[in-house]
Amino acid sequence: MQFLPPAALKSGETLEILRIPAPCGDWAERLVEFMYLRHPEYTNCSWHLNCKRVVAGDCAEVSSDVFFVGLLDGEIVGTSWYAAPADTLDLGCFGRVLTLAEHRRKGISRHLCAAAVDDFRDRGGWCMHLGTGRNNPARFIYEDLGFRHHNFVEDGETIMRAVLRGDYDTFEMDYFGGDEPVTVRPMHWGDLARAELLYNLPHWFLKDYSQGVYANTPFEGQFFDLIAPVMDSGETGLALQTHAGRMVGMAYTARTNAQAGAQDHLRVLEFLVHPAYAENAPALLAAVALEATAAKLIACSSALDVSRCEVLEEAGFRHEATLANALQDAETEFDLYVYEWSQ
């Protein structure tokens, strides 16, 4: 825990700012109470339900989670937070920006957001993403801090990106363009920011059937839904990683929506690989298939995603079914393909 320089608010009050890295010790319970009880609108959101394990330090070995807490007269009035992979600290996921209703419009969020971004930059951070609503007033704070709309959905949510060193417009090329040798490793909680980067790129129409991520669907909190079964329930999750520690692809298995135990022989395979590393994708899928506990895997692809279909077929998946015009974008309908792999 560390006190940062205090901030003068528009109200004339002085905001104390605490930097609290996880595990949060004596502050853990207070942070959870603030996020759960003082902001009940978030209680059923997976983005916040995992907070208890984060503040307890359950993820600290692989994820560097840092909270910034605003205090007035010793009371928590606002928070911000970022998470970065503990081994590289190059990518950040930013969020948990909350202010008590009775203390809004004082500049609390602006100070706490700036503290988080500055801290991430000072630790060598390169690129940071966040998710917000198009009509959320906080987006203007984010824009002032250098975030740009990256995966924008009209009249809905948006993913914003800040590139803190180097050229914003060439970031993807700089990050993924090395064509380096890769290894396969298990996925973990520290991959949040890495998955957020991959999923919000525009390379495939159907990115994740299980999580309902299509085209420009903003991806952020869905990571907690997909990684929890991998970490807690024995599902398989593997990542493609370069020698520099950059995750350039990922694949995992998920249960169907059947009652627990009713379809244990079957899993859904989901995967996403950056085009610069497409040649490594079949080996990644083959590795997941070998590790999966299920005897049969199914995977989905849209007819638009020719490269995704090619990866599945090269990895030994068979095209078993076509659901005609099951998918659509703003202009047309197209087919959904179902692939199968069995031991």
Coordinates of C-alpha atoms in Angstrom, one line a residue:
M1 CA 0.0 0.0 0.0
Q2 CA 1.3 3.5 -0.9
F3 CA -0.2 6.9 -0.5
L4 CA 0.2 9.0 -3.7
P5 CA 0.2 12.8 -3.8
P6 CA -3.3 14.1 -2.8
A7 CA -5.5 15.8 -5.3
A8 CA -7.6 19.0 -5.0
L9 CA -11.2 18.4 -6.0
K10 CA -13.6 20.8 -7.7
S11 CA -15.5 20.9 -4.4
G12 CA -12.5 22.3 -2.5
E13 CA -12.0 19.0 -0.7
T14 CA -8.7 17.1 -0.8
L15 CA -8.7 13.6 -2.1
E16 CA -6.4 11.0 -0.6
I17 CA -5.2 8.5 -3.2
L18 CA -4.0 5.0 -2.2
R19 CA -2.2 2.6 -4.5
I20 CA -3.0 -0.9 -3.4
P21 CA -1.5 -3.9 -5.3
A22 CA -3.1 -7.3 -4.9
P23 CA -3.1 -9.1 -2.5
C24 CA -4.8 -6.1 -0.8
G25 CA -4.5 -7.3 2.8
D26 CA -6.7 -5.4 5.2
W27 CA -8.2 -3.4 2.3
A28 CA -9.5 -6.4 0.5
E29 CA -12.8 -6.7 2.4
R30 CA -13.4 -2.9 2.1
L31 CA -12.8 -3.0 -1.6
V32 CA -15.2 -5.9 -2.1
E33 CA -17.8 -4.2 0.0
F34 CA -17.5 -1.0 -1.9
M35 CA -17.9 -2.7 -5.3
Y36 CA -20.6 -5.1 -4.3
L37 CA -22.7 -3.3 -1.7
R38 CA -22.3 0.3 -2.7
H39 CA -22.8 -0.4 -6.4
P40 CA -25.4 -3.2 -6.6
E41 CA -25.9 -2.6 -10.3
Y42 CA -22.6 -4.6 -10.8
T43 CA -23.4 -7.4 -8.4
N44 CA -24.4 -9.9 -11.0
C45 CA -21.7 -9.0 -13.5
S46 CA -18.9 -11.5 -13.9
W47 CA -16.5 -8.6 -14.3
H48 CA -17.1 -7.7 -10.6
L49 CA -18.0 -11.1 -9.1
N50 CA -14.3 -12.2 -9.5
C51 CA -13.2 -9.2 -7.5
K52 CA -13.0 -11.2 -4.3
R53 CA -10.4 -13.6 -5.6
V54 CA -8.4 -10.8 -7.2
V55 CA -8.1 -8.7 -4.0
A56 CA -7.2 -11.8 -2.0
G57 CA -4.2 -12.3 -4.3
D58 CA -5.4 -15.6 -5.8
C59 CA -4.2 -14.4 -9.2
A60 CA -1.1 -12.5 -8.1
E61 CA 1.4 -15.1 -9.4
V62 CA 0.4 -14.4 -13.0
S63 CA -1.5 -11.1 -12.9
S64 CA -0.4 -7.8 -11.6
D65 CA -3.6 -6.2 -10.3
V66 CA -3.3 -2.6 -8.9
F67 CA -6.2 -0.7 -7.3
F68 CA -6.3 3.1 -6.8
V69 CA -8.6 4.1 -4.0
G70 CA -9.9 7.7 -3.4
L71 CA -10.6 8.6 0.2
L72 CA -12.5 11.5 1.8
D73 CA -12.4 11.5 5.6
G74 CA -11.2 7.9 5.5
E75 CA -14.2 6.8 3.5
I76 CA -13.8 5.1 0.1
V77 CA -15.5 7.3 -2.5
G78 CA -14.0 6.0 -5.7
T79 CA -11.8 3.4 -7.3
S80 CA -10.0 2.5 -10.4
W81 CA -7.9 -0.5 -11.3
Y82 CA -5.7 -2.1 -14.0
A83 CA -4.4 -5.6 -14.6
A84 CA -1.3 -6.6 -16.5
P85 CA 0.4 -9.9 -17.1
A86 CA 2.9 -10.3 -14.3
D87 CA 5.7 -11.6 -16.5
T88 CA 5.7 -8.8 -19.1
L89 CA 3.6 -5.8 -17.8
D90 CA 3.3 -4.7 -21.5
L91 CA -0.5 -4.9 -21.9
G92 CA -3.1 -3.5 -19.5
C93 CA -6.8 -4.0 -18.9
F94 CA -8.3 -0.9 -17.2
G95 CA -11.6 -0.6 -15.4
R96 CA -13.5 -0.8 -12.1
V97 CA -14.0 3.0 -12.3
L98 CA -16.6 3.6 -9.6
T99 CA -17.6 6.8 -7.7
L100 CA -20.2 7.1 -5.0
A101 CA -23.2 8.9 -6.4
E102 CA -23.2 11.6 -3.8
H103 CA -19.5 12.5 -4.6
R104 CA -19.8 12.6 -8.4
R105 CA -18.9 15.6 -10.5
K106 CA -16.0 16.5 -8.2
G107 CA -13.2 15.1 -10.4
I108 CA -12.6 12.0 -8.3
S109 CA -12.7 9.6 -11.3
R110 CA -10.5 11.8 -13.4
H111 CA -7.7 11.7 -10.7
L112 CA -8.0 8.0 -10.0
C113 CA -8.0 7.1 -13.8
A114 CA -4.9 9.3 -14.4
A115 CA -3.2 7.7 -11.4
A116 CA -3.8 4.2 -12.9
V117 CA -2.6 5.1 -16.4
D118 CA 0.5 6.9 -15.1
D119 CA 1.4 4.0 -12.9
F120 CA 1.0 1.5 -15.8
R121 CA 3.2 3.7 -18.0
D122 CA 5.8 4.1 -15.4
R123 CA 6.1 0.4 -15.0
G124 CA 6.8 0.0 -18.7
G125 CA 3.3 -0.5 -20.0
W126 CA 2.8 -0.3 -23.7
C127 CA -0.9 -0.6 -24.5
M128 CA -4.0 -0.5 -22.4
H129 CA -7.7 -1.3 -23.2
L130 CA -10.9 -0.6 -21.5
G131 CA -14.6 -1.2 -22.1
T132 CA -17.3 1.4 -21.6
G133 CA -20.7 2.6 -22.8
R134 CA -21.0 5.0 -25.7
N135 CA -23.1 7.3 -23.5
N136 CA -21.0 6.9 -20.4
P137 CA -19.7 10.3 -19.3
A138 CA -16.5 8.7 -18.2
R139 CA -15.5 8.2 -21.8
F140 CA -14.6 11.9 -22.0
I141 CA -12.1 11.3 -19.2
Y142 CA -10.7 8.3 -21.1
E143 CA -10.3 10.4 -24.2
D144 CA -8.5 13.1 -22.3
L145 CA -6.1 10.4 -21.1
G146 CA -5.2 9.3 -24.6
F147 CA -7.7 6.5 -25.2
R148 CA -9.3 6.2 -28.6
H149 CA -12.4 4.2 -29.7
H150 CA -11.0 1.0 -31.1
N151 CA -13.9 -1.5 -31.3
F152 CA -16.8 0.8 -31.6
V153 CA -20.5 -0.3 -31.7
E154 CA -23.0 2.3 -32.6
D155 CA -25.4 3.2 -29.8
G156 CA -23.8 0.5 -27.6
E157 CA -20.6 -0.4 -25.9
T158 CA -17.2 0.4 -27.0
I159 CA -13.6 -0.8 -26.4
M160 CA -11.1 2.0 -26.1
R161 CA -7.3 1.7 -26.6
A162 CA -4.4 3.8 -25.4
V163 CA -0.9 3.3 -26.8
L164 CA 1.5 4.8 -24.3
R165 CA 4.7 4.5 -26.3
G166 CA 5.4 4.2 -30.0
D167 CA 2.9 4.9 -32.8
Y168 CA -0.8 4.3 -32.2
D169 CA -1.5 3.5 -35.8
T170 CA 1.3 0.9 -36.1
F171 CA 0.8 -0.8 -32.8
E172 CA -0.7 -4.0 -34.1
M173 CA 2.1 -4.4 -36.6
D174 CA 4.7 -3.6 -34.0
Y175 CA 3.2 -6.1 -31.5
F176 CA 2.4 -9.0 -33.7
G177 CA 4.6 -8.4 -36.8
G178 CA 7.7 -10.1 -35.5
D179 CA 6.8 -13.6 -36.8
E180 CA 8.8 -15.0 -33.9
P181 CA 9.1 -18.7 -32.9
V182 CA 6.2 -19.7 -30.6
T183 CA 5.6 -22.2 -27.8
V184 CA 2.4 -23.6 -26.4
R185 CA 1.6 -23.0 -22.7
P186 CA -1.4 -23.2 -20.4
M187 CA -3.7 -20.2 -20.3
H188 CA -4.1 -18.4 -17.0
W189 CA -5.8 -15.5 -15.2
G190 CA -2.9 -13.2 -16.3
D191 CA -3.9 -13.5 -19.9
L192 CA -6.8 -11.1 -19.5
A193 CA -5.2 -8.1 -21.2
R194 CA -3.7 -10.4 -23.9
A195 CA -7.1 -11.9 -24.7
E196 CA -8.7 -8.5 -24.8
L197 CA -6.3 -7.4 -27.4
L198 CA -6.8 -10.5 -29.6
Y199 CA -10.6 -10.6 -29.4
N200 CA -11.1 -6.9 -30.2
L201 CA -9.1 -7.2 -33.5
P202 CA -11.3 -7.3 -36.7
H203 CA -9.9 -10.4 -38.3
W204 CA -12.8 -12.9 -38.1
F205 CA -16.6 -12.5 -38.1
L206 CA -17.2 -15.4 -35.7
K207 CA -14.6 -15.2 -32.9
D208 CA -16.2 -17.2 -30.1
Y209 CA -19.5 -19.0 -30.4
S210 CA -19.7 -20.0 -26.7
Q211 CA -19.3 -16.5 -25.5
G212 CA -21.3 -14.9 -28.3
V213 CA -18.4 -12.8 -29.7
Y214 CA -19.1 -11.8 -33.3
A215 CA -17.4 -9.3 -35.6
N216 CA -17.1 -6.1 -33.4
T217 CA -18.7 -7.5 -30.2
P218 CA -16.8 -5.7 -27.5
F219 CA -14.7 -8.3 -25.5
E220 CA -13.6 -7.7 -22.0
G221 CA -15.4 -9.4 -19.0
Q222 CA -16.2 -12.5 -21.1
F223 CA -12.6 -13.5 -20.4
F224 CA -13.6 -14.4 -16.8
D225 CA -16.4 -16.6 -18.0
L226 CA -14.1 -18.6 -20.3
I227 CA -11.1 -18.8 -18.0
A228 CA -12.8 -19.8 -14.8
P229 CA -13.7 -23.4 -16.0
V230 CA -10.1 -23.7 -17.4
M231 CA -8.6 -22.8 -14.0
D232 CA -11.2 -24.3 -11.7
S233 CA -13.1 -27.2 -13.5
G234 CA -10.6 -29.0 -15.6
E235 CA -11.3 -27.6 -19.0
T236 CA -8.4 -27.2 -21.4
G237 CA -6.9 -23.8 -22.3
L238 CA -3.7 -23.3 -24.2
A239 CA -1.9 -20.2 -25.5
L240 CA 0.5 -19.5 -28.3
Q241 CA 3.3 -17.4 -26.9
T242 CA 6.4 -15.8 -28.5
H243 CA 9.8 -15.7 -26.8
A244 CA 9.0 -12.1 -25.9
G245 CA 6.0 -13.3 -23.9
R246 CA 3.3 -12.0 -26.3
M247 CA 0.2 -14.2 -26.6
V248 CA -0.5 -14.4 -30.4
G249 CA -3.2 -17.1 -30.2
M250 CA -5.4 -19.0 -27.7
A251 CA -7.7 -22.0 -27.7
Y252 CA -9.9 -23.6 -25.0
T253 CA -12.7 -26.1 -24.5
A254 CA -16.1 -25.3 -23.0
R255 CA -19.1 -27.4 -21.9
T256 CA -22.3 -27.4 -23.9
N257 CA -25.4 -26.0 -22.2
A258 CA -26.6 -29.5 -21.2
Q259 CA -27.2 -30.3 -17.6
A260 CA -23.9 -31.0 -15.7
G261 CA -22.7 -34.5 -16.5
A262 CA -25.3 -35.2 -19.2
Q263 CA -23.0 -34.6 -22.2
D264 CA -19.5 -35.2 -20.7
H265 CA -18.3 -36.8 -23.8
L266 CA -18.6 -33.5 -25.7
R267 CA -16.9 -30.2 -25.6
V268 CA -17.0 -27.0 -27.8
L269 CA -13.6 -25.9 -29.0
E270 CA -13.0 -22.1 -29.3
F271 CA -9.9 -20.5 -30.7
L272 CA -8.4 -17.2 -32.0
V273 CA -5.0 -16.8 -33.6
H274 CA -3.5 -13.6 -35.1
P275 CA -3.1 -13.9 -38.9
A276 CA 0.6 -13.4 -38.6
Y277 CA 0.8 -16.7 -36.8
A278 CA -1.9 -18.6 -38.7
E279 CA 0.6 -21.3 -39.6
N280 CA 0.9 -22.2 -35.9
A281 CA -2.9 -22.5 -35.4
P282 CA -3.4 -26.2 -36.5
A283 CA -0.7 -27.3 -34.0
L284 CA -2.4 -25.3 -31.2
L285 CA -5.8 -27.0 -31.9
A286 CA -4.2 -30.4 -32.1
A287 CA -2.6 -29.8 -28.7
V288 CA -5.9 -28.8 -27.2
A289 CA -7.6 -31.9 -28.7
L290 CA -5.0 -34.2 -27.2
E291 CA -5.4 -32.6 -23.7
A292 CA -9.2 -32.4 -23.8
T293 CA -10.9 -34.9 -21.5
A294 CA -13.9 -35.2 -23.9
A295 CA -14.0 -37.9 -26.6
K296 CA -15.6 -35.5 -29.1
L297 CA -15.1 -31.8 -29.9
I298 CA -17.2 -29.5 -32.0
A299 CA -16.3 -26.1 -33.4
C300 CA -18.1 -23.5 -35.3
S301 CA -17.1 -21.1 -38.1
S302 CA -18.9 -18.6 -40.3
A303 CA -18.8 -19.1 -44.0
L304 CA -17.0 -15.7 -44.2
D305 CA -14.1 -16.9 -42.1
V306 CA -12.3 -19.0 -44.8
S307 CA -9.0 -19.0 -42.9
R308 CA -10.7 -20.3 -39.7
C309 CA -12.2 -23.1 -41.7
E310 CA -8.8 -24.0 -43.2
V311 CA -7.3 -24.1 -39.7
L312 CA -9.9 -26.5 -38.5
E313 CA -9.6 -28.8 -41.4
E314 CA -5.8 -28.8 -41.2
A315 CA -6.1 -29.7 -37.5
G316 CA -8.2 -32.8 -38.4
F317 CA -11.7 -31.4 -37.8
R318 CA -14.4 -32.6 -40.3
H319 CA -17.1 -30.4 -41.7
E320 CA -20.2 -32.1 -40.4
A321 CA -23.1 -29.7 -40.9
T322 CA -24.1 -26.4 -42.4
L323 CA -26.8 -24.2 -40.9
A324 CA -28.0 -22.1 -43.9
N325 CA -28.2 -18.4 -43.3
A326 CA -27.8 -18.8 -39.5
L327 CA -25.6 -15.7 -39.3
Q328 CA -26.1 -12.2 -40.5
D329 CA -24.4 -8.8 -40.5
A330 CA -26.0 -5.5 -41.4
E331 CA -26.2 -6.3 -45.0
T332 CA -26.6 -10.1 -45.6
E333 CA -27.1 -13.6 -44.2
F334 CA -24.6 -16.4 -44.5
D335 CA -24.0 -19.9 -43.3
L336 CA -22.7 -21.3 -40.0
Y337 CA -20.5 -24.3 -40.4
V338 CA -20.1 -27.0 -37.7
Y339 CA -17.0 -29.1 -37.5
E340 CA -16.2 -32.2 -35.5
W341 CA -13.2 -34.0 -34.1
S342 CA -13.3 -37.3 -32.2
Q343 CA -10.7 -39.6 -30.7

